[in-house]
């Protein structure tokens, strides 16, 4: 027999749906069978699959192997967690009970083994009230080699709100990109692009989904442009493929016909902010400083004073209430 206690993010959820999250290895028919037999109970009382649970309920389960929801840590694991949390703490830009905003370094996967997902879930499991049915997850995605702001939901309410905000286009998203060619003026790129999952790349297609990006040059010199990109859609590899389509691929982005530079391409999610009609509802405007490696690359190309001044000006423009950078 196993005993579980529900948290606030389990409140008012159906028993069968919570159990599916808690026991992903079990089939729905098996869960239904155990509920009907009385092998799964709420507060020692028989329940139905559609019974709504409340925070603090005790769920007893007979007949199912314990899931991978074990918060007990060995000393060795505690040491590893401390090192990982130290790594994560350096990325934190903002945190409240609903979301975590991180400045992701380039080269770190969002999903999979050794990914940012694992770091965030371990951090959440040891720093938040337990939940049987909720796990934190990214509200949007960044490519492995893209750095900068990424948002994680830390509560069911956070997940729902962030999903709604992104779906409604209520979040302004700004990226810094180093591009091949000298862009002379602001351009609006609107294309239809499609994803080839087998080749892990996107391409122009009349049957694809619309991708819209406004690209503004900040600095240009010797065949390179530092651009501020504002995206109003969220297609996979959007800026990268649109840069190629408009003859300004990201420098170092070999997959999309960019020039060959050391260290790969520079694409950095620098600012996320709720639109004015959503201001103050959920999170403040967020800014992610450039990684040291990216700053060094830019200063080697454009000079330190011009890069610092460009960053200062866009910070004052996008986050005027925060003043100078």
Coordinates of C-alpha atoms in Angstrom, one line a residue:
X1 CA 0.0 0.0 0.0
X2 CA 1.2 3.5 -0.8
X3 CA -0.2 6.8 0.7
X4 CA -0.1 10.1 -1.0
X5 CA -1.2 13.6 0.1
X6 CA -2.6 16.1 -2.4
X7 CA -1.2 19.6 -2.8
X8 CA -2.9 22.9 -3.8
X9 CA -2.3 22.2 -7.6
X10 CA -4.3 19.0 -7.2
X11 CA -7.3 20.8 -5.9
X12 CA -10.6 20.2 -7.8
X13 CA -9.0 17.8 -10.2
X14 CA -10.6 14.5 -11.1
X15 CA -9.2 11.4 -9.3
X16 CA -8.5 9.5 -12.5
X17 CA -6.6 12.3 -14.1
X18 CA -4.4 12.8 -11.0
X19 CA -3.7 9.1 -10.9
X20 CA -2.7 9.1 -14.6
X21 CA -0.1 11.7 -13.8
X22 CA 1.0 9.9 -10.7
X23 CA 1.2 6.5 -12.3
X24 CA 2.1 7.1 -16.0
X25 CA 3.1 3.4 -16.4
X26 CA -0.5 2.3 -15.6
X27 CA -3.3 2.0 -18.1
X28 CA -6.5 3.9 -17.6
X29 CA -8.5 0.6 -17.6
X30 CA -6.3 -0.7 -14.8
X31 CA -6.8 2.5 -12.8
X32 CA -10.6 2.3 -13.3
X33 CA -10.6 -1.3 -12.2
X34 CA -8.7 -0.6 -9.0
X35 CA -11.0 2.4 -8.1
X36 CA -14.1 0.2 -8.6
X37 CA -12.6 -2.5 -6.4
X38 CA -12.0 0.0 -3.7
X39 CA -8.2 -0.5 -3.9
X40 CA -7.8 3.2 -4.4
X41 CA -9.5 5.4 -1.8
X42 CA -9.7 9.0 -0.8
X43 CA -9.6 9.6 3.0
X44 CA -10.2 5.9 3.5
X45 CA -13.5 6.1 1.5
X46 CA -14.4 4.5 -1.8
X47 CA -14.4 7.0 -4.6
X48 CA -15.4 7.3 -8.3
X49 CA -13.0 8.1 -11.2
X50 CA -14.6 11.5 -11.5
X51 CA -14.4 12.3 -7.8
X52 CA -12.9 15.8 -7.3
X53 CA -10.0 15.9 -4.9
X54 CA -9.3 18.6 -2.4
X55 CA -5.9 19.9 -1.1
X56 CA -4.8 17.8 1.8
X57 CA -6.7 14.6 0.8
X58 CA -5.1 11.3 1.6
X59 CA -5.1 8.9 -1.3
X60 CA -4.3 5.2 -0.5
X61 CA -3.3 3.0 -3.4
X62 CA -3.2 -0.8 -3.4
X63 CA -2.1 -2.7 -6.5
X64 CA 0.2 -0.2 -8.3
X65 CA 3.9 0.0 -8.1
X66 CA 5.2 3.2 -6.5
X67 CA 5.8 5.9 -9.2
X68 CA 9.0 7.9 -9.6
X69 CA 7.9 10.4 -7.1
X70 CA 10.5 9.9 -4.4
X71 CA 11.8 12.9 -2.7
X72 CA 14.2 11.1 -0.5
X73 CA 17.8 11.8 -1.4
X74 CA 21.0 10.1 -0.5
X75 CA 24.0 12.2 0.8
X76 CA 25.7 11.8 -2.6
X77 CA 22.5 13.0 -4.3
X78 CA 22.2 15.9 -1.9
X79 CA 25.8 17.0 -2.9
X80 CA 24.9 16.7 -6.6
X81 CA 21.7 18.6 -6.0
X82 CA 23.6 21.4 -4.2
X83 CA 26.0 21.7 -7.2
X84 CA 23.1 21.7 -9.7
X85 CA 21.1 24.2 -7.7
X86 CA 24.1 26.5 -7.5
X87 CA 24.3 26.3 -11.3
X88 CA 20.6 27.0 -11.6
X89 CA 20.6 29.9 -9.1
X90 CA 23.0 31.8 -11.4
X91 CA 20.4 31.6 -14.2
X92 CA 17.5 32.9 -12.1
X93 CA 16.2 36.3 -13.3
X94 CA 12.8 36.3 -11.5
X95 CA 10.8 33.9 -9.4
X96 CA 7.4 33.8 -7.8
X97 CA 5.0 31.1 -6.8
X98 CA 3.7 30.7 -10.4
X99 CA 6.8 31.0 -12.6
X100 CA 10.5 30.9 -12.9
X101 CA 12.4 33.1 -15.4
X102 CA 15.9 31.9 -16.3
X103 CA 18.7 33.2 -18.4
X104 CA 19.6 29.9 -20.2
X105 CA 23.2 29.5 -21.4
X106 CA 23.8 28.5 -24.9
X107 CA 24.6 24.8 -25.3
X108 CA 22.1 23.6 -22.7
X109 CA 19.2 21.4 -23.8
X110 CA 15.7 22.4 -22.6
X111 CA 14.5 18.7 -22.6
X112 CA 16.1 15.3 -22.0
X113 CA 18.9 13.9 -19.9
X114 CA 21.0 16.5 -18.2
X115 CA 18.7 19.3 -19.4
X116 CA 17.3 22.4 -17.9
X117 CA 14.0 20.5 -17.4
X118 CA 15.7 18.2 -14.9
X119 CA 17.4 21.1 -13.0
X120 CA 14.1 22.9 -12.7
X121 CA 12.1 19.9 -11.6
X122 CA 14.6 19.0 -8.9
X123 CA 14.7 22.6 -7.7
X124 CA 10.9 22.7 -7.6
X125 CA 10.5 19.3 -5.8
X126 CA 12.7 20.4 -2.9
X127 CA 11.4 24.0 -2.6
X128 CA 7.7 23.8 -3.2
X129 CA 4.7 22.1 -1.6
X130 CA 4.1 18.7 -3.1
X131 CA 1.7 18.0 -5.9
X132 CA 0.7 14.6 -7.3
X133 CA -0.5 15.8 -10.7
X134 CA 1.5 18.9 -11.6
X135 CA 5.1 19.1 -12.7
X136 CA 6.8 22.3 -13.8
X137 CA 7.5 22.8 -17.5
X138 CA 8.7 25.4 -20.0
X139 CA 6.0 27.7 -21.3
X140 CA 8.0 28.1 -24.6
X141 CA 11.2 26.7 -26.1
X142 CA 14.7 27.9 -26.9
X143 CA 17.0 25.9 -29.2
X144 CA 20.0 24.3 -27.6
X145 CA 22.4 26.9 -28.8
X146 CA 20.1 29.9 -28.2
X147 CA 20.7 31.7 -24.9
X148 CA 18.5 34.0 -22.8
X149 CA 15.1 34.2 -21.2
X150 CA 13.0 31.1 -20.9
X151 CA 9.9 30.8 -18.6
X152 CA 8.9 27.8 -16.5
X153 CA 5.6 27.4 -14.8
X154 CA 5.8 26.4 -11.1
X155 CA 2.1 26.0 -10.5
X156 CA -1.0 24.9 -12.4
X157 CA -2.3 28.5 -12.4
X158 CA 1.1 29.6 -13.8
X159 CA 1.0 27.0 -16.5
X160 CA -2.6 28.0 -17.6
X161 CA -1.9 31.7 -17.5
X162 CA 1.4 31.5 -19.4
X163 CA -0.1 29.2 -22.0
X164 CA -3.0 31.7 -22.5
X165 CA -0.6 34.7 -22.7
X166 CA 1.6 33.1 -25.4
X167 CA -1.5 31.8 -27.3
X168 CA -3.0 35.3 -27.3
X169 CA 0.2 37.0 -28.3
X170 CA 0.1 38.9 -25.0
X171 CA 3.9 38.7 -24.4
X172 CA 6.4 40.8 -26.3
X173 CA 9.5 38.7 -27.3
X174 CA 12.8 40.3 -28.2
X175 CA 16.0 38.7 -29.4
X176 CA 19.5 39.9 -30.2
X177 CA 20.9 38.2 -33.3
X178 CA 24.3 38.5 -35.1
X179 CA 23.5 38.3 -38.8
X180 CA 25.5 38.1 -42.0
X181 CA 25.3 41.1 -44.3
X182 CA 24.7 44.7 -43.4
X183 CA 21.0 45.5 -42.8
X184 CA 20.4 49.1 -43.7
X185 CA 17.0 49.7 -42.2
X186 CA 14.2 48.0 -40.2
X187 CA 12.4 45.2 -42.0
X188 CA 9.3 43.2 -41.4
X189 CA 9.6 39.6 -42.4
X190 CA 6.5 37.6 -43.0
X191 CA 6.8 34.1 -44.3
X192 CA 5.1 30.7 -44.2
X193 CA 7.4 28.1 -42.8
X194 CA 7.0 24.4 -42.1
X195 CA 8.9 22.0 -39.9
X196 CA 10.7 18.9 -41.2
X197 CA 10.9 16.8 -38.1
X198 CA 13.0 14.1 -39.7
X199 CA 15.8 16.6 -40.7
X200 CA 15.2 18.8 -37.6
X201 CA 15.0 21.9 -39.7
X202 CA 12.3 24.4 -40.9
X203 CA 11.8 25.6 -44.5
X204 CA 9.6 28.0 -46.5
X205 CA 6.3 26.4 -47.6
X206 CA 3.0 27.8 -49.0
X207 CA 1.2 25.3 -46.7
X208 CA 3.2 26.2 -43.6
X209 CA 2.3 28.5 -40.7
X210 CA 2.9 32.2 -40.7
X211 CA 6.0 33.5 -39.1
X212 CA 6.3 37.2 -38.4
X213 CA 9.5 39.0 -37.3
X214 CA 10.4 42.7 -37.2
X215 CA 14.2 43.1 -37.5
X216 CA 16.0 46.4 -36.6
X217 CA 19.7 46.9 -37.2
X218 CA 21.6 48.2 -34.1
X219 CA 25.2 48.0 -35.3
X220 CA 26.7 47.1 -38.7
X221 CA 30.3 46.7 -39.8
X222 CA 32.4 44.6 -42.2
X223 CA 29.5 42.5 -43.5
X224 CA 27.9 41.8 -40.1
X225 CA 24.8 43.2 -38.4
X226 CA 23.7 43.1 -34.8
X227 CA 19.9 43.2 -34.9
X228 CA 17.1 43.4 -32.5
X229 CA 14.4 40.9 -33.5
X230 CA 10.8 41.2 -32.3
X231 CA 8.7 38.1 -33.0
X232 CA 5.0 38.0 -32.9
X233 CA 4.7 34.3 -33.7
X234 CA 6.6 31.4 -32.2
X235 CA 7.6 29.0 -34.9
X236 CA 10.5 26.5 -34.5
X237 CA 13.8 28.1 -35.7
X238 CA 11.8 31.1 -36.8
X239 CA 14.5 33.8 -36.7
X240 CA 17.1 31.4 -38.1
X241 CA 15.1 30.3 -41.1
X242 CA 13.7 33.7 -41.8
X243 CA 17.2 35.2 -41.7
X244 CA 18.2 32.7 -44.4
X245 CA 15.1 33.4 -46.5
X246 CA 15.8 37.2 -46.4
X247 CA 19.6 36.9 -47.1
X248 CA 20.7 37.6 -43.6
X249 CA 21.3 34.2 -42.0
X250 CA 22.7 34.1 -38.5
X251 CA 26.5 34.2 -38.6
X252 CA 27.8 30.8 -37.6
X253 CA 24.5 29.1 -38.3
X254 CA 25.7 26.5 -40.8
X255 CA 22.3 24.7 -40.9
X256 CA 20.7 27.8 -42.4
X257 CA 23.5 28.9 -44.7
X258 CA 25.2 31.2 -42.2
X259 CA 28.9 32.0 -42.5
X260 CA 31.4 29.9 -40.6
X261 CA 32.5 31.6 -37.4
X262 CA 34.1 30.2 -34.3
X263 CA 31.7 29.3 -31.5
X264 CA 28.5 29.0 -33.5
X265 CA 25.7 31.5 -34.0
X266 CA 24.6 34.2 -31.5
X267 CA 20.9 34.3 -30.8
X268 CA 19.8 35.6 -27.4
X269 CA 16.4 36.0 -25.9
X270 CA 17.0 39.4 -24.2
X271 CA 13.6 40.7 -23.1
X272 CA 10.1 39.4 -22.4
X273 CA 7.3 41.6 -21.2
X274 CA 3.6 41.5 -20.9
X275 CA 1.7 43.9 -23.1
X276 CA 0.3 47.0 -21.4
X277 CA -3.2 45.6 -21.0
X278 CA -1.7 42.7 -19.1
X279 CA 0.9 44.7 -17.1
X280 CA 1.3 43.9 -13.5
X281 CA -0.9 40.8 -13.7
X282 CA 1.7 38.2 -13.5
X283 CA 5.4 39.2 -13.9
X284 CA 7.4 42.3 -14.5
X285 CA 9.3 43.1 -17.7
X286 CA 12.3 40.7 -17.8
X287 CA 15.8 41.4 -19.1
X288 CA 18.6 38.8 -19.6
X289 CA 22.1 40.1 -19.8
X290 CA 24.2 38.8 -22.6
X291 CA 26.6 35.8 -21.9
X292 CA 30.2 36.8 -21.5
X293 CA 31.2 34.9 -24.6
X294 CA 28.6 36.7 -26.7
X295 CA 29.6 40.1 -25.4
X296 CA 33.2 39.4 -26.2
X297 CA 32.3 38.4 -29.7
X298 CA 30.3 41.5 -30.3
X299 CA 32.9 43.8 -28.9
X300 CA 35.6 42.2 -31.1
X301 CA 33.4 43.0 -34.1
X302 CA 31.9 46.4 -33.3
X303 CA 34.1 47.7 -30.4
X304 CA 33.2 48.0 -26.7
X305 CA 31.7 51.5 -26.6
X306 CA 29.3 51.0 -29.5
X307 CA 28.1 47.6 -28.1
X308 CA 27.6 49.0 -24.6
X309 CA 25.7 52.0 -26.0
X310 CA 23.5 49.8 -28.2
X311 CA 22.6 47.7 -25.2
X312 CA 21.9 50.7 -23.0
X313 CA 19.6 52.3 -25.6
X314 CA 17.4 49.2 -26.1
X315 CA 17.3 48.6 -22.4
X316 CA 15.9 52.1 -21.9
X317 CA 13.5 51.7 -24.8
X318 CA 12.1 48.3 -23.7
X319 CA 12.2 48.8 -20.0
X320 CA 11.9 52.6 -19.5
X321 CA 10.7 52.3 -15.9
X322 CA 13.9 50.6 -14.9
X323 CA 16.1 53.5 -16.1
X324 CA 19.7 53.1 -17.2
X325 CA 21.3 49.7 -17.7

